[in-house]
Amino acid sequence: MSALQIKKGSSKHSAYNLRPTFSDVQEAHTITVLVENEPGVLARVIGLFSGRGYNIDSLTVAEVDHEGHLSRITIVTTGTPQVIEQIKAQLGRIVSVRDVHDLTAEGSSVERELALMKVNGSGDKRVEALRLADIFRAQVVDSTLESFIFQLTGAPDKIDAFADLMRPLGLVQVARTGVAALSRGTD
């Protein structure tokens, strides 16, 4: 007879889940908020985060429906599952908010970011920077005798990896747009 596979927190004598419903695990979540495009809405949304001590890792805002006066706010934040649920509930209570979606919890999504990176260098470092840019499909958007400016789009991890490789080659400035994200599928 094989041994029972019992998960931590449960018992072979109980039909109930005895594991606690709370968690101390910090998770990154991408939350999209569809709002009415009017003065003060962004301040109210951001005020919710700062007033409760929540951190915003990335923030992107743009008008998505000119005729309907709607904007999409994409926020990447980190917190326990309880904190993320609280953030979503509080965002939903703001009057100008039309819709709130946690793309991380709802399933697969596509996340992209744009970055511009200035790299100073000469000689072999310059050649290596161009070689790495080709591998990462970064475009040279400006070039002088002393520097390059690369444009790179992709997932945030890809941009982080490119920046890490460029640091020893003379990375001096980085500008990032923040994450833009949409859920995959028909809705």
PDB file of C-alpha atoms in Angstrom:
ATOM      1  CA  MET A   1       0.000   0.000   0.000  1.00  0.00           C
ATOM      2  CA  SER A   2       1.420   3.417  -0.945  1.00  0.00           C
ATOM      3  CA  ALA A   3       1.820   6.312   1.466  1.00  0.00           C
ATOM      4  CA  LEU A   4      -0.809   9.044   1.445  1.00  0.00           C
ATOM      5  CA  GLN A   5       0.175  12.363  -0.069  1.00  0.00           C
ATOM      6  CA  ILE A   6      -0.968  14.778   2.654  1.00  0.00           C
ATOM      7  CA  LYS A   7      -0.426  18.492   2.172  1.00  0.00           C
ATOM      8  CA  LYS A   8       0.975  20.545   5.019  1.00  0.00           C
ATOM      9  CA  GLY A   9      -1.855  21.881   7.167  1.00  0.00           C
ATOM     10  CA  SER A  10      -4.299  19.133   6.320  1.00  0.00           C
ATOM     11  CA  SER A  11      -5.051  15.917   8.113  1.00  0.00           C
ATOM     12  CA  LYS A  12      -5.817  12.438   6.857  1.00  0.00           C
ATOM     13  CA  HIS A  13      -8.725  12.401   9.335  1.00  0.00           C
ATOM     14  CA  SER A  14     -10.423  15.604   8.122  1.00  0.00           C
ATOM     15  CA  ALA A  15     -12.435  16.412   5.019  1.00  0.00           C
ATOM     16  CA  TYR A  16     -11.844  20.143   5.577  1.00  0.00           C
ATOM     17  CA  ASN A  17      -9.010  22.339   4.417  1.00  0.00           C
ATOM     18  CA  LEU A  18      -7.227  23.234   7.644  1.00  0.00           C
ATOM     19  CA  ARG A  19      -4.663  25.532   6.021  1.00  0.00           C
ATOM     20  CA  PRO A  20      -4.998  29.206   6.921  1.00  0.00           C
ATOM     21  CA  THR A  21      -6.724  31.424   4.342  1.00  0.00           C
ATOM     22  CA  PHE A  22      -4.185  34.215   4.769  1.00  0.00           C
ATOM     23  CA  SER A  23      -0.688  34.352   3.336  1.00  0.00           C
ATOM     24  CA  ASP A  24       2.504  36.287   4.035  1.00  0.00           C
ATOM     25  CA  VAL A  25       3.794  35.716   0.494  1.00  0.00           C
ATOM     26  CA  GLN A  26       4.399  38.945  -1.432  1.00  0.00           C
ATOM     27  CA  GLU A  27       3.292  38.688  -5.069  1.00  0.00           C
ATOM     28  CA  ALA A  28       3.584  41.151  -7.951  1.00  0.00           C
ATOM     29  CA  HIS A  29       0.231  41.874  -9.619  1.00  0.00           C
ATOM     30  CA  THR A  30      -0.678  43.854 -12.728  1.00  0.00           C
ATOM     31  CA  ILE A  31      -3.939  45.715 -12.190  1.00  0.00           C
ATOM     32  CA  THR A  32      -5.739  47.634 -14.945  1.00  0.00           C
ATOM     33  CA  VAL A  33      -8.260  50.311 -14.097  1.00  0.00           C
ATOM     34  CA  LEU A  34     -10.616  51.858 -16.663  1.00  0.00           C
ATOM     35  CA  VAL A  35     -11.511  55.367 -15.518  1.00  0.00           C
ATOM     36  CA  GLU A  36     -13.390  58.405 -16.739  1.00  0.00           C
ATOM     37  CA  ASN A  37     -10.880  60.827 -18.214  1.00  0.00           C
ATOM     38  CA  GLU A  38     -11.440  63.840 -15.967  1.00  0.00           C
ATOM     39  CA  PRO A  39      -9.260  66.016 -13.740  1.00  0.00           C
ATOM     40  CA  GLY A  40      -8.280  64.511 -10.388  1.00  0.00           C
ATOM     41  CA  VAL A  41      -9.004  60.841 -11.160  1.00  0.00           C
ATOM     42  CA  LEU A  42      -5.341  59.831 -11.305  1.00  0.00           C
ATOM     43  CA  ALA A  43      -4.668  61.710  -8.056  1.00  0.00           C
ATOM     44  CA  ARG A  44      -7.491  59.821  -6.312  1.00  0.00           C
ATOM     45  CA  VAL A  45      -6.238  56.444  -7.567  1.00  0.00           C
ATOM     46  CA  ILE A  46      -2.638  57.160  -6.581  1.00  0.00           C
ATOM     47  CA  GLY A  47      -3.788  58.673  -3.279  1.00  0.00           C
ATOM     48  CA  LEU A  48      -5.380  55.330  -2.412  1.00  0.00           C
ATOM     49  CA  PHE A  49      -1.951  53.689  -2.677  1.00  0.00           C
ATOM     50  CA  SER A  50       0.057  56.364  -0.863  1.00  0.00           C
ATOM     51  CA  GLY A  51      -2.528  56.825   1.883  1.00  0.00           C
ATOM     52  CA  ARG A  52      -2.307  53.154   2.830  1.00  0.00           C
ATOM     53  CA  GLY A  53       1.421  52.715   2.347  1.00  0.00           C
ATOM     54  CA  TYR A  54       1.190  50.524  -0.769  1.00  0.00           C
ATOM     55  CA  ASN A  55       4.022  50.758  -3.277  1.00  0.00           C
ATOM     56  CA  ILE A  56       3.598  51.174  -7.032  1.00  0.00           C
ATOM     57  CA  ASP A  57       6.319  49.403  -9.031  1.00  0.00           C
ATOM     58  CA  SER A  58       5.072  50.646 -12.415  1.00  0.00           C
ATOM     59  CA  LEU A  59       2.400  53.113 -13.512  1.00  0.00           C
ATOM     60  CA  THR A  60       1.151  53.765 -17.040  1.00  0.00           C
ATOM     61  CA  VAL A  61      -1.763  56.020 -17.978  1.00  0.00           C
ATOM     62  CA  ALA A  62      -3.221  56.840 -21.391  1.00  0.00           C
ATOM     63  CA  GLU A  63      -6.534  57.788 -22.941  1.00  0.00           C
ATOM     64  CA  VAL A  64      -7.993  54.739 -24.707  1.00  0.00           C
ATOM     65  CA  ASP A  65     -11.399  56.061 -25.847  1.00  0.00           C
ATOM     66  CA  HIS A  66     -11.411  59.699 -26.934  1.00  0.00           C
ATOM     67  CA  GLU A  67     -15.149  59.857 -27.659  1.00  0.00           C
ATOM     68  CA  GLY A  68     -16.094  58.017 -24.458  1.00  0.00           C
ATOM     69  CA  HIS A  69     -13.557  60.025 -22.396  1.00  0.00           C
ATOM     70  CA  LEU A  70     -12.008  56.883 -20.907  1.00  0.00           C
ATOM     71  CA  SER A  71      -8.419  56.255 -19.823  1.00  0.00           C
ATOM     72  CA  ARG A  72      -6.657  53.065 -18.784  1.00  0.00           C
ATOM     73  CA  ILE A  73      -4.370  53.041 -15.772  1.00  0.00           C
ATOM     74  CA  THR A  74      -2.020  50.056 -15.570  1.00  0.00           C
ATOM     75  CA  ILE A  75      -0.461  49.549 -12.143  1.00  0.00           C
ATOM     76  CA  VAL A  76       2.096  46.946 -11.115  1.00  0.00           C
ATOM     77  CA  THR A  77       2.166  46.547  -7.343  1.00  0.00           C
ATOM     78  CA  THR A  78       3.376  44.003  -4.827  1.00  0.00           C
ATOM     79  CA  GLY A  79       1.491  42.659  -1.832  1.00  0.00           C
ATOM     80  CA  THR A  80       0.005  39.688  -0.084  1.00  0.00           C
ATOM     81  CA  PRO A  81      -3.174  38.215  -1.617  1.00  0.00           C
ATOM     82  CA  GLN A  82      -5.219  39.986   1.067  1.00  0.00           C
ATOM     83  CA  VAL A  83      -3.617  43.360   0.280  1.00  0.00           C
ATOM     84  CA  ILE A  84      -4.204  42.893  -3.468  1.00  0.00           C
ATOM     85  CA  GLU A  85      -7.885  42.060  -2.849  1.00  0.00           C
ATOM     86  CA  GLN A  86      -8.195  45.132  -0.614  1.00  0.00           C
ATOM     87  CA  ILE A  87      -6.602  47.343  -3.306  1.00  0.00           C
ATOM     88  CA  LYS A  88      -9.022  46.051  -5.971  1.00  0.00           C
ATOM     89  CA  ALA A  89     -12.041  46.556  -3.701  1.00  0.00           C
ATOM     90  CA  GLN A  90     -10.986  50.102  -2.789  1.00  0.00           C
ATOM     91  CA  LEU A  91     -10.278  50.999  -6.425  1.00  0.00           C
ATOM     92  CA  GLY A  92     -13.762  49.795  -7.345  1.00  0.00           C
ATOM     93  CA  ARG A  93     -15.308  52.205  -4.812  1.00  0.00           C
ATOM     94  CA  ILE A  94     -13.821  55.311  -6.451  1.00  0.00           C
ATOM     95  CA  VAL A  95     -16.658  57.102  -8.282  1.00  0.00           C
ATOM     96  CA  SER A  96     -14.830  57.689 -11.588  1.00  0.00           C
ATOM     97  CA  VAL A  97     -13.602  54.089 -11.851  1.00  0.00           C
ATOM     98  CA  ARG A  98     -15.541  52.065 -14.424  1.00  0.00           C
ATOM     99  CA  ASP A  99     -13.731  48.705 -14.249  1.00  0.00           C
ATOM    100  CA  VAL A 100     -10.915  47.003 -12.303  1.00  0.00           C
ATOM    101  CA  HIS A 101      -9.078  43.871 -13.484  1.00  0.00           C
ATOM    102  CA  ASP A 102      -6.248  41.942 -11.855  1.00  0.00           C
ATOM    103  CA  LEU A 103      -4.548  40.561 -14.963  1.00  0.00           C
ATOM    104  CA  THR A 104      -2.238  38.392 -12.868  1.00  0.00           C
ATOM    105  CA  ALA A 105      -5.139  36.591 -11.170  1.00  0.00           C
ATOM    106  CA  GLU A 106      -7.445  36.424 -14.199  1.00  0.00           C
ATOM    107  CA  GLY A 107      -5.154  34.341 -16.385  1.00  0.00           C
ATOM    108  CA  SER A 108      -2.666  34.929 -19.131  1.00  0.00           C
ATOM    109  CA  SER A 109      -1.901  38.438 -20.305  1.00  0.00           C
ATOM    110  CA  VAL A 110       0.577  40.231 -22.513  1.00  0.00           C
ATOM    111  CA  GLU A 111       2.836  42.783 -20.815  1.00  0.00           C
ATOM    112  CA  ARG A 112       5.228  45.052 -22.679  1.00  0.00           C
ATOM    113  CA  GLU A 113       7.416  47.993 -21.830  1.00  0.00           C
ATOM    114  CA  LEU A 114       9.490  50.424 -23.885  1.00  0.00           C
ATOM    115  CA  ALA A 115      12.938  51.545 -22.735  1.00  0.00           C
ATOM    116  CA  LEU A 116      15.532  53.968 -24.018  1.00  0.00           C
ATOM    117  CA  MET A 117      19.104  53.344 -22.846  1.00  0.00           C
ATOM    118  CA  LYS A 118      22.158  55.522 -23.385  1.00  0.00           C
ATOM    119  CA  VAL A 119      25.454  53.635 -23.478  1.00  0.00           C
ATOM    120  CA  ASN A 120      28.812  55.449 -23.589  1.00  0.00           C
ATOM    121  CA  GLY A 121      31.798  53.581 -24.869  1.00  0.00           C
ATOM    122  CA  SER A 122      34.491  53.116 -27.467  1.00  0.00           C
ATOM    123  CA  GLY A 123      36.460  50.310 -29.031  1.00  0.00           C
ATOM    124  CA  ASP A 124      35.587  46.772 -27.980  1.00  0.00           C
ATOM    125  CA  LYS A 125      32.891  47.909 -25.548  1.00  0.00           C
ATOM    126  CA  ARG A 126      31.119  49.726 -28.369  1.00  0.00           C
ATOM    127  CA  VAL A 127      31.240  46.637 -30.592  1.00  0.00           C
ATOM    128  CA  GLU A 128      30.000  44.406 -27.739  1.00  0.00           C
ATOM    129  CA  ALA A 129      27.107  46.804 -27.016  1.00  0.00           C
ATOM    130  CA  LEU A 130      26.022  46.611 -30.671  1.00  0.00           C
ATOM    131  CA  ARG A 131      26.307  42.804 -30.660  1.00  0.00           C
ATOM    132  CA  LEU A 132      24.140  42.503 -27.542  1.00  0.00           C
ATOM    133  CA  ALA A 133      21.634  44.996 -28.948  1.00  0.00           C
ATOM    134  CA  ASP A 134      21.280  42.779 -32.009  1.00  0.00           C
ATOM    135  CA  ILE A 135      20.657  39.702 -29.837  1.00  0.00           C
ATOM    136  CA  PHE A 136      17.965  41.540 -27.831  1.00  0.00           C
ATOM    137  CA  ARG A 137      16.517  43.150 -30.998  1.00  0.00           C
ATOM    138  CA  ALA A 138      17.173  46.615 -29.636  1.00  0.00           C
ATOM    139  CA  GLN A 139      17.263  49.411 -32.198  1.00  0.00           C
ATOM    140  CA  VAL A 140      19.871  52.150 -32.351  1.00  0.00           C
ATOM    141  CA  VAL A 141      17.833  55.372 -32.413  1.00  0.00           C
ATOM    142  CA  ASP A 142      20.750  57.777 -31.925  1.00  0.00           C
ATOM    143  CA  SER A 143      24.499  57.497 -32.346  1.00  0.00           C
ATOM    144  CA  THR A 144      27.469  59.767 -31.717  1.00  0.00           C
ATOM    145  CA  LEU A 145      31.182  59.020 -31.697  1.00  0.00           C
ATOM    146  CA  GLU A 146      30.978  58.495 -27.916  1.00  0.00           C
ATOM    147  CA  SER A 147      27.543  56.955 -27.318  1.00  0.00           C
ATOM    148  CA  PHE A 148      24.475  55.064 -28.532  1.00  0.00           C
ATOM    149  CA  ILE A 149      20.850  55.350 -27.528  1.00  0.00           C
ATOM    150  CA  PHE A 150      19.058  52.016 -27.817  1.00  0.00           C
ATOM    151  CA  GLN A 151      15.293  51.499 -27.996  1.00  0.00           C
ATOM    152  CA  LEU A 152      14.052  48.190 -26.644  1.00  0.00           C
ATOM    153  CA  THR A 153      10.531  46.818 -26.249  1.00  0.00           C
ATOM    154  CA  GLY A 154       9.516  43.656 -24.459  1.00  0.00           C
ATOM    155  CA  ALA A 155       8.620  42.113 -21.157  1.00  0.00           C
ATOM    156  CA  PRO A 156      10.054  43.894 -18.092  1.00  0.00           C
ATOM    157  CA  ASP A 157      12.396  40.946 -17.423  1.00  0.00           C
ATOM    158  CA  LYS A 158      13.904  41.310 -20.900  1.00  0.00           C
ATOM    159  CA  ILE A 159      14.554  45.016 -20.332  1.00  0.00           C
ATOM    160  CA  ASP A 160      16.097  44.306 -16.925  1.00  0.00           C
ATOM    161  CA  ALA A 161      18.391  41.666 -18.469  1.00  0.00           C
ATOM    162  CA  PHE A 162      19.505  44.032 -21.249  1.00  0.00           C
ATOM    163  CA  ALA A 163      20.233  46.810 -18.736  1.00  0.00           C
ATOM    164  CA  ASP A 164      22.259  44.405 -16.568  1.00  0.00           C
ATOM    165  CA  LEU A 165      24.395  43.447 -19.578  1.00  0.00           C
ATOM    166  CA  MET A 166      24.886  47.080 -20.638  1.00  0.00           C
ATOM    167  CA  ARG A 167      26.052  48.343 -17.214  1.00  0.00           C
ATOM    168  CA  PRO A 168      29.650  47.101 -17.551  1.00  0.00           C
ATOM    169  CA  LEU A 169      29.720  48.413 -21.135  1.00  0.00           C
ATOM    170  CA  GLY A 170      28.946  52.007 -20.129  1.00  0.00           C
ATOM    171  CA  LEU A 171      25.202  52.333 -19.442  1.00  0.00           C
ATOM    172  CA  VAL A 172      24.657  55.896 -18.197  1.00  0.00           C
ATOM    173  CA  GLN A 173      20.917  56.596 -18.521  1.00  0.00           C
ATOM    174  CA  VAL A 174      17.676  54.629 -18.686  1.00  0.00           C
ATOM    175  CA  ALA A 175      14.149  55.851 -19.401  1.00  0.00           C
ATOM    176  CA  ARG A 176      11.272  53.352 -19.146  1.00  0.00           C
ATOM    177  CA  THR A 177       7.604  53.788 -19.998  1.00  0.00           C
ATOM    178  CA  GLY A 178       6.210  51.370 -17.443  1.00  0.00           C
ATOM    179  CA  VAL A 179       4.171  48.276 -18.174  1.00  0.00           C
ATOM    180  CA  ALA A 180       1.307  48.264 -20.667  1.00  0.00           C
ATOM    181  CA  ALA A 181      -0.779  45.100 -20.416  1.00  0.00           C
ATOM    182  CA  LEU A 182      -3.862  43.420 -21.885  1.00  0.00           C
ATOM    183  CA  SER A 183      -5.500  40.097 -21.063  1.00  0.00           C
ATOM    184  CA  ARG A 184      -5.288  37.430 -23.719  1.00  0.00           C
ATOM    185  CA  GLY A 185      -8.411  36.061 -25.328  1.00  0.00           C
ATOM    186  CA  THR A 186     -11.738  37.490 -26.458  1.00  0.00           C
ATOM    187  CA  ASP A 187     -12.667  39.757 -23.552  1.00  0.00           C
TER     188      ASP A 187
END
